[in-house]
Amino acid sequence: MKKVVITPAKSFSLGTSEIAPDKSISHRSVMFAMLSDGVSEIENFLRAEDTLNSLEIVKHLGAHVEDDGTTIKISSKGIQEPFEILDCGNSGTGMRLFCGLLSSAKGHFILTGDKYLRRRPMKRVTAPLMSIGAKLDGREDGDFAPLSIRGASLKAFDYESKIASAQVKSAMILAALRADGICKYREPELSRDHTERMLKGMGADIKTDGLQTTITPLKSLLSPLKIRVPADPSSAFFFAVAAAIIPGSHVMLEGITLNPTRIEAFKALERMGVDIQYDLYDEKYEPVGNITVKYAPLKGIVIEDKIAWLIDELPALSIAMACAEGESVVKNAKELRVKESDRIATVVKALHACGIAVEEYEDGYKITGGELKKAVVDSDGDHRIAMSFIIAGLKCGMEVSDLDCINTSFPNFFSLVQKITQVGFL
Ligand code: S3P
């Protein structure tokens, strides 16, 4: 499948429980199972390329995995030195969290990934881990994969991160669990907190006080994880934007994590005028509920804080901004430049192609709402760019190429789009 042609949609009403399971939680679930000597049970695991790569890696690390297609059961006798190179594919989360997990494990480990991942900066995790005694290396002085890790004893730390990154925080928390004393981690803005919630749920001593996390190293192995992975708000958000740009439309997105560090993009859509309801129904490890989104005319918005809480949704939000009345501005979002693509450059280029006035900044962009026009957009191998512009196609028609990347996070994306409009594959 090289290219897709999307036909403009009429007003639609969609209720779905088929939003892809959460990617962040799925990665963590298989990794954290390695920290228990019991049988962890994971339901609704995301069966997409990124997370299946993490599952494959834990098998190479000696985990025993039973999968009946519904529940994945994982038991581990501790991390074993692998015979294979560990391939994280396209996933920065996989690579960065495994760095933390493996830094203190006995043995030698090589982590690699696809051509996009091998271009993404890793020093943000390798440098703080090396500063506490981890033996890591990689291209350009440890900044780029392939990375090699030789497990080592780690020192207790008090580390202040300059970036609000859950990947860096999680790598350091995983390292802290095996360090030689109590560790403190601070970040400039709270990043997503799935690692803390899940490890606490398994019995780890982790305390969060504002922007500071205090981790006491493990005295024994953790209790097994028993989790049903909720649906991914970042994946759900594409359909929230769909309802927000097609007059008269309505979606009900079921079983989504309502973790406040993950639903800020929905809050931004609300500030743009859309009517959104959140119905919480569960609260184990994570708050979970349904999100209902109803069309309303959109107005421009400025986004300059809580960036870590909506960073992954900014490409899809840029489509809502392009359809809004007036100007929208995104600032303080330099992190967009080091995602699966340089998302400031890819969003600006693709919106220009769609006839929208966009000004590029080093740390964001300004979008003047207007009339989106059908264009040919290349995703640059970035799943969120591909899906965002397919959703834009619901408004004006679109041709989007380089689509395989969608399989990294949302393999059934097209089956949901087909419930809204005609999709032609070329
Ligand atoms: C993730 C953290 C975020 C996010 C990524 C998933 C995670 O990255 O963009 O898609 O699961 O920890 P950063 O930690 O680099 O901000």
CSV table of C-alpha atoms and ligand atoms in Angstrom, one decimal:
chain,number,residue,atom,x,y,z
A,1,MET,CA,0.0,0.0,0.0
A,2,LYS,CA,1.8,3.1,-1.3
A,3,LYS,CA,-0.7,5.8,-1.3
A,4,VAL,CA,-4.3,6.5,-0.1
A,5,VAL,CA,-6.9,8.8,-1.6
A,6,ILE,CA,-9.4,10.1,0.9
A,7,THR,CA,-12.8,11.4,-0.2
A,8,PRO,CA,-14.4,14.4,1.7
A,9,ALA,CA,-16.8,13.1,4.4
A,10,LYS,CA,-20.4,14.1,5.2
A,11,SER,CA,-21.5,14.7,8.8
A,12,PHE,CA,-21.0,11.4,10.7
A,13,SER,CA,-21.8,9.8,14.0
A,14,LEU,CA,-19.3,7.1,15.2
A,15,GLY,CA,-19.1,5.2,18.5
A,16,THR,CA,-16.1,3.0,18.8
A,17,SER,CA,-14.3,0.7,21.2
A,18,GLU,CA,-11.7,0.0,18.5
A,19,ILE,CA,-9.2,2.7,19.2
A,20,ALA,CA,-5.7,1.2,19.4
A,21,PRO,CA,-4.6,0.3,22.9
A,22,ASP,CA,-2.2,2.7,24.5
A,23,LYS,CA,1.3,2.5,23.1
A,24,SER,CA,3.1,4.0,26.2
A,25,ILE,CA,1.4,1.6,28.6
A,26,SER,CA,1.9,-1.4,26.3
A,27,HIS,CA,5.6,-0.9,26.0
A,28,ARG,CA,5.9,-0.5,29.8
A,29,SER,CA,3.8,-3.5,30.6
A,30,VAL,CA,6.1,-6.0,28.9
A,31,MET,CA,9.2,-4.3,30.2
A,32,PHE,CA,8.0,-4.1,33.8
A,33,ALA,CA,6.9,-7.8,33.8
A,34,MET,CA,10.7,-8.5,33.8
A,35,LEU,CA,10.9,-6.9,37.3
A,36,SER,CA,8.6,-9.6,38.8
A,37,ASP,CA,9.1,-13.3,39.5
A,38,GLY,CA,5.3,-13.9,39.2
A,39,VAL,CA,3.2,-14.2,36.1
A,40,SER,CA,2.1,-10.8,34.7
A,41,GLU,CA,-1.1,-10.7,32.7
A,42,ILE,CA,-1.6,-8.1,30.1
A,43,GLU,CA,-4.9,-7.7,28.3
A,44,ASN,CA,-5.6,-5.5,25.3
A,45,PHE,CA,-1.8,-5.2,24.5
A,46,LEU,CA,-1.2,-3.0,21.5
A,47,ARG,CA,-0.4,-5.3,18.6
A,48,ALA,CA,1.4,-2.8,16.5
A,49,GLU,CA,5.0,-2.8,15.2
A,50,ASP,CA,6.5,-0.6,18.0
A,51,THR,CA,5.1,-2.6,20.9
A,52,LEU,CA,5.5,-6.0,19.3
A,53,ASN,CA,9.2,-5.1,19.0
A,54,SER,CA,9.3,-4.6,22.7
A,55,LEU,CA,7.6,-7.9,23.3
A,56,GLU,CA,10.1,-9.6,21.0
A,57,ILE,CA,13.0,-8.0,23.0
A,58,VAL,CA,11.7,-9.2,26.3
A,59,LYS,CA,11.6,-12.7,24.8
A,60,HIS,CA,15.3,-12.3,23.8
A,61,LEU,CA,16.0,-11.2,27.4
A,62,GLY,CA,14.7,-14.6,28.6
A,63,ALA,CA,11.1,-13.8,29.5
A,64,HIS,CA,8.7,-16.7,29.0
A,65,VAL,CA,5.7,-15.4,27.1
A,66,GLU,CA,2.3,-17.1,26.6
A,67,ASP,CA,-0.1,-15.4,24.2
A,68,ASP,CA,-3.6,-16.7,23.6
A,69,GLY,CA,-4.5,-13.7,21.4
A,70,THR,CA,-6.4,-12.0,24.2
A,71,THR,CA,-4.1,-12.1,27.2
A,72,ILE,CA,-0.3,-12.1,27.2
A,73,LYS,CA,1.2,-13.8,30.2
A,74,ILE,CA,4.9,-13.0,31.0
A,75,SER,CA,7.1,-14.6,33.6
A,76,SER,CA,10.8,-14.0,34.0
A,77,LYS,CA,13.7,-15.4,35.9
A,78,GLY,CA,15.5,-12.1,35.6
A,79,ILE,CA,17.1,-10.5,32.6
A,80,GLN,CA,19.4,-12.9,30.6
A,81,GLU,CA,22.2,-11.8,28.3
A,82,PRO,CA,20.6,-12.1,24.8
A,83,PHE,CA,22.1,-13.9,21.8
A,84,GLU,CA,20.4,-11.4,19.4
A,85,ILE,CA,20.7,-7.7,18.7
A,86,LEU,CA,17.7,-6.0,20.2
A,87,ASP,CA,15.7,-4.2,17.5
A,88,CYS,CA,13.4,-1.4,18.7
A,89,GLY,CA,12.2,-0.7,15.1
A,90,ASN,CA,10.8,2.9,15.0
A,91,SER,CA,10.3,3.3,18.8
A,92,GLY,CA,12.1,6.0,20.8
A,93,THR,CA,10.2,4.9,23.9
A,94,GLY,CA,11.4,1.3,23.4
A,95,MET,CA,15.0,2.2,23.0
A,96,ARG,CA,15.2,4.8,25.8
A,97,LEU,CA,13.3,2.7,28.4
A,98,PHE,CA,15.4,-0.4,27.6
A,99,CYS,CA,18.5,1.7,28.2
A,100,GLY,CA,17.4,2.3,31.7
A,101,LEU,CA,16.2,-1.2,32.3
A,102,LEU,CA,19.4,-2.9,31.0
A,103,SER,CA,22.0,-0.5,32.5
A,104,SER,CA,22.2,-2.5,35.7
A,105,ALA,CA,21.5,-5.9,34.2
A,106,LYS,CA,24.2,-8.6,34.0
A,107,GLY,CA,25.5,-8.9,30.5
A,108,HIS,CA,26.1,-7.1,27.2
A,109,PHE,CA,23.2,-5.7,25.1
A,110,ILE,CA,23.0,-4.1,21.7
A,111,LEU,CA,20.0,-1.9,20.9
A,112,THR,CA,19.3,-0.8,17.3
A,113,GLY,CA,16.3,0.5,15.3
A,114,ASP,CA,15.2,1.6,11.8
A,115,LYS,CA,16.8,4.4,9.9
A,116,TYR,CA,14.5,7.0,11.5
A,117,LEU,CA,15.3,5.9,15.1
A,118,ARG,CA,19.0,5.7,14.4
A,119,ARG,CA,18.8,9.4,13.7
A,120,ARG,CA,17.1,10.4,16.9
A,121,PRO,CA,19.1,11.7,19.9
A,122,MET,CA,19.8,9.3,22.7
A,123,LYS,CA,22.3,11.4,24.8
A,124,ARG,CA,19.3,12.6,26.8
A,125,VAL,CA,19.3,9.1,28.4
A,126,THR,CA,22.8,7.8,27.8
A,127,ALA,CA,24.4,10.9,29.5
A,128,PRO,CA,22.5,10.8,32.8
A,129,LEU,CA,22.8,7.0,32.9
A,130,MET,CA,26.6,7.2,32.3
A,131,SER,CA,26.9,9.9,35.0
A,132,ILE,CA,25.7,7.3,37.6
A,133,GLY,CA,28.0,4.5,36.4
A,134,ALA,CA,26.2,2.9,33.4
A,135,LYS,CA,28.5,1.6,30.7
A,136,LEU,CA,26.8,2.7,27.5
A,137,ASP,CA,28.1,3.7,24.1
A,138,GLY,CA,26.9,4.5,20.6
A,139,ARG,CA,27.6,6.5,17.5
A,140,GLU,CA,28.8,10.1,18.1
A,141,ASP,CA,29.8,9.6,21.6
A,142,GLY,CA,26.7,7.7,22.7
A,143,ASP,CA,24.2,10.0,21.1
A,144,PHE,CA,22.9,7.7,18.3
A,145,ALA,CA,22.0,4.0,18.0
A,146,PRO,CA,23.2,1.3,17.6
A,147,LEU,CA,23.9,1.5,21.3
A,148,SER,CA,25.8,-0.9,23.4
A,149,ILE,CA,25.2,-1.5,27.1
A,150,ARG,CA,27.4,-3.5,29.5
A,151,GLY,CA,25.4,-3.8,32.7
A,152,ALA,CA,27.1,-2.2,35.7
A,153,SER,CA,26.5,-1.1,39.3
A,154,LEU,CA,24.7,2.2,39.5
A,155,LYS,CA,25.1,5.0,42.0
A,156,ALA,CA,22.2,6.8,43.7
A,157,PHE,CA,21.5,10.1,42.1
A,158,ASP,CA,19.8,13.5,42.4
A,159,TYR,CA,19.2,14.5,38.8
A,160,GLU,CA,17.5,17.6,37.4
A,161,SER,CA,16.4,17.1,33.8
A,162,LYS,CA,16.2,20.1,31.5
A,163,ILE,CA,13.5,18.5,29.4
A,164,ALA,CA,10.0,17.3,30.4
A,165,SER,CA,10.4,13.8,28.9
A,166,ALA,CA,8.7,10.7,30.2
A,167,GLN,CA,11.2,8.6,28.3
A,168,VAL,CA,14.1,10.2,30.2
A,169,LYS,CA,12.3,10.1,33.5
A,170,SER,CA,11.3,6.4,33.0
A,171,ALA,CA,14.8,5.4,32.0
A,172,MET,CA,16.1,7.0,35.2
A,173,ILE,CA,13.4,5.5,37.4
A,174,LEU,CA,14.2,2.0,36.0
A,175,ALA,CA,17.9,2.6,36.7
A,176,ALA,CA,17.1,3.9,40.2
A,177,LEU,CA,15.3,0.7,41.1
A,178,ARG,CA,18.8,-1.0,41.1
A,179,ALA,CA,20.9,1.9,42.3
A,180,ASP,CA,22.8,1.8,45.6
A,181,GLY,CA,20.6,4.4,47.4
A,182,ILE,CA,17.6,6.6,47.3
A,183,CYS,CA,17.3,8.6,44.1
A,184,LYS,CA,15.7,11.9,43.2
A,185,TYR,CA,14.6,13.0,39.7
A,186,ARG,CA,13.2,16.4,38.9
A,187,GLU,CA,11.7,17.7,35.6
A,188,PRO,CA,10.8,21.2,34.5
A,189,GLU,CA,7.1,20.3,33.8
A,190,LEU,CA,5.3,17.1,34.7
A,191,SER,CA,5.6,14.5,31.9
A,192,ARG,CA,3.3,11.5,31.5
A,193,ASP,CA,3.4,9.4,34.6
A,194,HIS,CA,2.5,5.8,33.5
A,195,THR,CA,5.8,4.4,34.8
A,196,GLU,CA,5.2,5.8,38.3
A,197,ARG,CA,1.6,4.6,38.4
A,198,MET,CA,2.4,1.1,37.1
A,199,LEU,CA,5.5,0.5,39.2
A,200,LYS,CA,3.7,1.7,42.3
A,201,GLY,CA,0.8,-0.6,41.5
A,202,MET,CA,3.4,-3.5,41.4
A,203,GLY,CA,4.7,-2.5,44.8
A,204,ALA,CA,7.7,-0.2,44.1
A,205,ASP,CA,8.4,2.6,46.5
A,206,ILE,CA,8.1,5.7,44.3
A,207,LYS,CA,6.9,9.0,45.6
A,208,THR,CA,5.9,12.0,43.5
A,209,ASP,CA,5.9,15.5,45.0
A,210,GLY,CA,5.1,18.1,42.4
A,211,LEU,CA,7.9,17.9,39.8
A,212,GLN,CA,10.1,15.6,42.0
A,213,THR,CA,10.1,11.8,42.0
A,214,THR,CA,11.8,9.9,44.8
A,215,ILE,CA,12.7,6.3,44.1
A,216,THR,CA,13.8,3.8,46.7
A,217,PRO,CA,15.7,0.9,45.1
A,218,LEU,CA,14.0,-2.5,45.1
A,219,LYS,CA,14.7,-4.8,48.1
A,220,SER,CA,12.9,-7.7,46.4
A,221,LEU,CA,11.2,-8.4,43.1
A,222,LEU,CA,7.9,-6.7,42.4
A,223,SER,CA,4.4,-8.2,42.3
A,224,PRO,CA,3.2,-9.2,38.9
A,225,LEU,CA,1.4,-6.7,36.7
A,226,LYS,CA,-2.3,-7.4,36.0
A,227,ILE,CA,-3.5,-4.8,33.6
A,228,ARG,CA,-6.0,-4.2,30.9
A,229,VAL,CA,-4.3,-1.6,28.6
A,230,PRO,CA,-6.8,1.3,28.0
A,231,ALA,CA,-7.2,2.8,24.6
A,232,ASP,CA,-4.7,5.4,23.5
A,233,PRO,CA,-5.8,9.0,23.7
A,234,SER,CA,-3.2,10.0,21.1
A,235,SER,CA,-4.8,7.6,18.6
A,236,ALA,CA,-8.4,8.5,19.7
A,237,PHE,CA,-7.5,12.2,19.1
A,238,PHE,CA,-7.5,11.7,15.3
A,239,PHE,CA,-11.2,10.9,15.5
A,240,ALA,CA,-11.9,13.8,17.9
A,241,VAL,CA,-10.4,16.1,15.3
A,242,ALA,CA,-12.4,14.4,12.6
A,243,ALA,CA,-15.6,15.3,14.5
A,244,ALA,CA,-14.4,18.8,15.2
A,245,ILE,CA,-13.9,19.7,11.5
A,246,ILE,CA,-16.9,18.0,9.9
A,247,PRO,CA,-20.0,20.0,10.7
A,248,GLY,CA,-22.8,18.1,12.4
A,249,SER,CA,-20.5,15.2,13.5
A,250,HIS,CA,-20.2,13.3,16.7
A,251,VAL,CA,-17.9,10.6,18.1
A,252,MET,CA,-17.9,8.5,21.2
A,253,LEU,CA,-14.4,7.1,21.9
A,254,GLU,CA,-14.6,4.2,24.4
A,255,GLY,CA,-12.2,3.0,27.1
A,256,ILE,CA,-9.6,5.7,26.7
A,257,THR,CA,-7.1,6.5,29.5
A,258,LEU,CA,-8.2,9.8,31.0
A,259,ASN,CA,-4.8,10.3,32.7
A,260,PRO,CA,-4.5,14.2,32.9
A,261,THR,CA,-1.0,14.0,31.4
A,262,ARG,CA,-2.5,12.6,28.3
A,263,ILE,CA,-5.7,14.4,27.5
A,264,GLU,CA,-4.5,18.0,27.3
A,265,ALA,CA,-5.1,18.0,23.5
A,266,PHE,CA,-8.8,17.3,24.1
A,267,LYS,CA,-8.8,20.2,26.6
A,268,ALA,CA,-7.2,22.4,23.8
A,269,LEU,CA,-10.0,21.4,21.4
A,270,GLU,CA,-12.5,22.4,24.1
A,271,ARG,CA,-10.9,25.8,24.4
A,272,MET,CA,-11.3,26.0,20.6
A,273,GLY,CA,-15.0,25.7,21.1
A,274,VAL,CA,-15.7,22.0,20.7
A,275,ASP,CA,-18.1,20.3,23.1
A,276,ILE,CA,-16.3,17.4,24.9
A,277,GLN,CA,-17.5,15.1,27.7
A,278,TYR,CA,-15.4,12.7,29.8
A,279,ASP,CA,-17.1,9.8,31.5
A,280,LEU,CA,-14.8,8.0,33.9
A,281,TYR,CA,-15.6,4.4,34.8
A,282,ASP,CA,-12.4,2.7,36.1
A,283,GLU,CA,-9.4,3.7,38.1
A,284,LYS,CA,-6.9,0.8,38.3
A,285,TYR,CA,-3.3,1.9,37.5
A,286,GLU,CA,-4.9,4.5,35.2
A,287,PRO,CA,-8.2,6.5,35.1
A,288,VAL,CA,-10.2,5.1,32.1
A,289,GLY,CA,-13.5,6.3,30.5
A,290,ASN,CA,-15.3,7.4,27.4
A,291,ILE,CA,-14.8,10.7,25.6
A,292,THR,CA,-17.6,12.2,23.5
A,293,VAL,CA,-16.8,14.9,21.0
A,294,LYS,CA,-19.4,17.0,19.2
A,295,TYR,CA,-18.8,19.4,16.3
A,296,ALA,CA,-18.9,23.1,16.9
A,297,PRO,CA,-17.2,26.0,14.9
A,298,LEU,CA,-13.6,26.2,15.9
A,299,LYS,CA,-11.7,29.3,16.9
A,300,GLY,CA,-7.9,29.9,17.0
A,301,ILE,CA,-5.9,29.1,20.2
A,302,VAL,CA,-2.4,29.8,21.7
A,303,ILE,CA,-0.6,26.7,23.1
A,304,GLU,CA,2.5,27.5,25.0
A,305,ASP,CA,2.4,25.4,28.2
A,306,LYS,CA,1.8,21.8,29.3
A,307,ILE,CA,3.5,21.0,26.0
A,308,ALA,CA,4.5,17.5,27.2
A,309,TRP,CA,0.9,16.7,27.8
A,310,LEU,CA,-0.1,17.2,24.2
A,311,ILE,CA,3.1,16.9,22.3
A,312,ASP,CA,2.1,13.8,20.3
A,313,GLU,CA,-1.3,15.3,19.4
A,314,LEU,CA,0.1,18.6,18.0
A,315,PRO,CA,0.2,17.3,14.3
A,316,ALA,CA,-3.5,16.4,14.5
A,317,LEU,CA,-4.3,19.6,16.4
A,318,SER,CA,-2.7,21.5,13.6
A,319,ILE,CA,-5.5,20.3,11.3
A,320,ALA,CA,-8.1,21.7,13.7
A,321,MET,CA,-6.1,24.9,13.8
A,322,ALA,CA,-6.1,25.1,10.0
A,323,CYS,CA,-9.9,24.8,10.0
A,324,ALA,CA,-10.4,27.3,12.8
A,325,GLU,CA,-11.3,31.0,12.6
A,326,GLY,CA,-8.3,33.2,13.2
A,327,GLU,CA,-4.7,32.5,14.2
A,328,SER,CA,-3.4,29.7,16.3
A,329,VAL,CA,0.1,29.6,17.7
A,330,VAL,CA,2.2,26.8,19.1
A,331,LYS,CA,5.3,27.8,21.2
A,332,ASN,CA,7.8,26.1,23.4
A,333,ALA,CA,7.5,22.9,21.4
A,334,LYS,CA,11.0,22.4,20.2
A,335,GLU,CA,10.8,18.7,21.2
A,336,LEU,CA,8.6,18.3,18.0
A,337,ARG,CA,11.8,18.5,16.0
A,338,VAL,CA,13.2,15.2,17.4
A,339,LYS,CA,10.1,13.0,17.1
A,340,GLU,CA,9.6,10.3,14.5
A,341,SER,CA,10.1,13.2,12.0
A,342,ASP,CA,10.9,16.9,12.5
A,343,ARG,CA,7.2,17.5,13.1
A,344,ILE,CA,7.6,21.3,12.9
A,345,ALA,CA,9.0,21.0,9.4
A,346,THR,CA,6.6,18.3,8.3
A,347,VAL,CA,3.5,20.0,9.6
A,348,VAL,CA,4.5,23.3,8.1
A,349,LYS,CA,5.3,21.8,4.7
A,350,ALA,CA,2.2,19.7,4.5
A,351,LEU,CA,-0.2,22.6,5.6
A,352,HIS,CA,1.5,24.8,3.0
A,353,ALA,CA,0.7,22.2,0.4
A,354,CYS,CA,-2.9,22.3,1.5
A,355,GLY,CA,-3.1,26.1,0.9
A,356,ILE,CA,-2.9,27.2,4.6
A,357,ALA,CA,-0.8,30.1,5.7
A,358,VAL,CA,1.8,28.8,8.2
A,359,GLU,CA,4.8,30.6,9.8
A,360,GLU,CA,7.5,28.3,11.1
A,361,TYR,CA,9.3,29.1,14.4
A,362,GLU,CA,12.3,27.3,15.9
A,363,ASP,CA,10.0,26.0,18.7
A,364,GLY,CA,6.6,25.9,16.9
A,365,TYR,CA,4.4,27.6,14.3
A,366,LYS,CA,1.6,30.0,13.6
A,367,ILE,CA,-1.3,28.8,11.6
A,368,THR,CA,-3.9,31.1,10.1
A,369,GLY,CA,-7.2,29.2,9.7
A,370,GLY,CA,-8.5,29.1,6.1
A,371,GLU,CA,-9.8,26.7,3.5
A,372,LEU,CA,-8.0,23.4,3.4
A,373,LYS,CA,-7.4,22.2,-0.1
A,374,LYS,CA,-6.7,18.7,-1.4
A,375,ALA,CA,-3.0,18.1,-1.8
A,376,VAL,CA,-0.5,15.3,-2.1
A,377,VAL,CA,1.3,14.8,1.3
A,378,ASP,CA,4.2,12.5,2.1
A,379,SER,CA,4.3,11.4,5.7
A,380,ASP,CA,8.1,11.3,5.8
A,381,GLY,CA,7.8,7.9,7.5
A,382,ASP,CA,6.0,9.5,10.5
A,383,HIS,CA,2.7,7.7,11.6
A,384,ARG,CA,1.2,10.8,13.2
A,385,ILE,CA,1.8,13.0,10.1
A,386,ALA,CA,0.2,10.3,7.9
A,387,MET,CA,-2.9,9.9,10.1
A,388,SER,CA,-3.3,13.7,10.7
A,389,PHE,CA,-3.4,14.4,6.9
A,390,ILE,CA,-5.7,11.5,6.2
A,391,ILE,CA,-8.1,13.1,8.8
A,392,ALA,CA,-7.6,16.5,7.0
A,393,GLY,CA,-8.8,14.7,3.9
A,394,LEU,CA,-12.2,14.2,5.5
A,395,LYS,CA,-12.6,17.9,5.0
A,396,CYS,CA,-11.3,18.5,1.5
A,397,GLY,CA,-10.0,15.2,0.1
A,398,MET,CA,-6.3,14.2,0.3
A,399,GLU,CA,-3.7,11.9,-1.2
A,400,VAL,CA,-1.2,10.7,1.4
A,401,SER,CA,1.8,8.5,0.7
A,402,ASP,CA,4.3,6.6,2.8
A,403,LEU,CA,1.7,4.8,4.9
A,404,ASP,CA,3.4,1.7,6.4
A,405,CYS,CA,4.4,3.8,9.4
A,406,ILE,CA,0.8,3.7,10.6
A,407,ASN,CA,1.4,0.1,11.6
A,408,THR,CA,3.8,1.3,14.3
A,409,SER,CA,0.9,2.5,16.4
A,410,PHE,CA,-2.6,2.1,14.9
A,411,PRO,CA,-2.9,-0.9,12.5
A,412,ASN,CA,-6.7,-0.7,12.3
A,413,PHE,CA,-6.8,3.0,11.7
A,414,PHE,CA,-8.1,2.6,8.1
A,415,SER,CA,-11.0,0.4,9.2
A,416,LEU,CA,-12.3,3.2,11.3
A,417,VAL,CA,-11.7,5.9,8.7
A,418,GLN,CA,-13.7,3.7,6.3
A,419,LYS,CA,-16.7,4.0,8.7
A,420,ILE,CA,-16.6,7.8,7.9
A,421,THR,CA,-15.7,8.1,4.3
A,422,GLN,CA,-14.4,6.3,1.1
A,423,VAL,CA,-10.8,5.3,1.2
A,424,GLY,CA,-9.0,4.4,-2.0
A,425,PHE,CA,-5.7,2.6,-1.9
A,426,LEU,CA,-3.3,3.0,-4.9
B,1,S3P,C1,6.4,8.7,25.5
B,1,S3P,C2,6.9,9.9,25.9
B,1,S3P,C3,6.9,11.1,25.0
B,1,S3P,C4,6.0,10.8,23.8
B,1,S3P,C5,6.2,9.5,23.2
B,1,S3P,C6,5.9,8.4,24.2
B,1,S3P,C7,6.5,7.6,26.5
B,1,S3P,O1,8.2,11.3,24.5
B,1,S3P,O2,6.2,11.8,22.8
B,1,S3P,O3,5.4,9.3,22.0
B,1,S3P,O4,5.8,6.6,26.3
B,1,S3P,O5,7.2,7.8,27.5
B,1,S3P,P1,9.3,12.2,25.3
B,1,S3P,O6,9.6,11.5,26.6
B,1,S3P,O7,10.5,12.2,24.4
B,1,S3P,O8,8.7,13.5,25.5
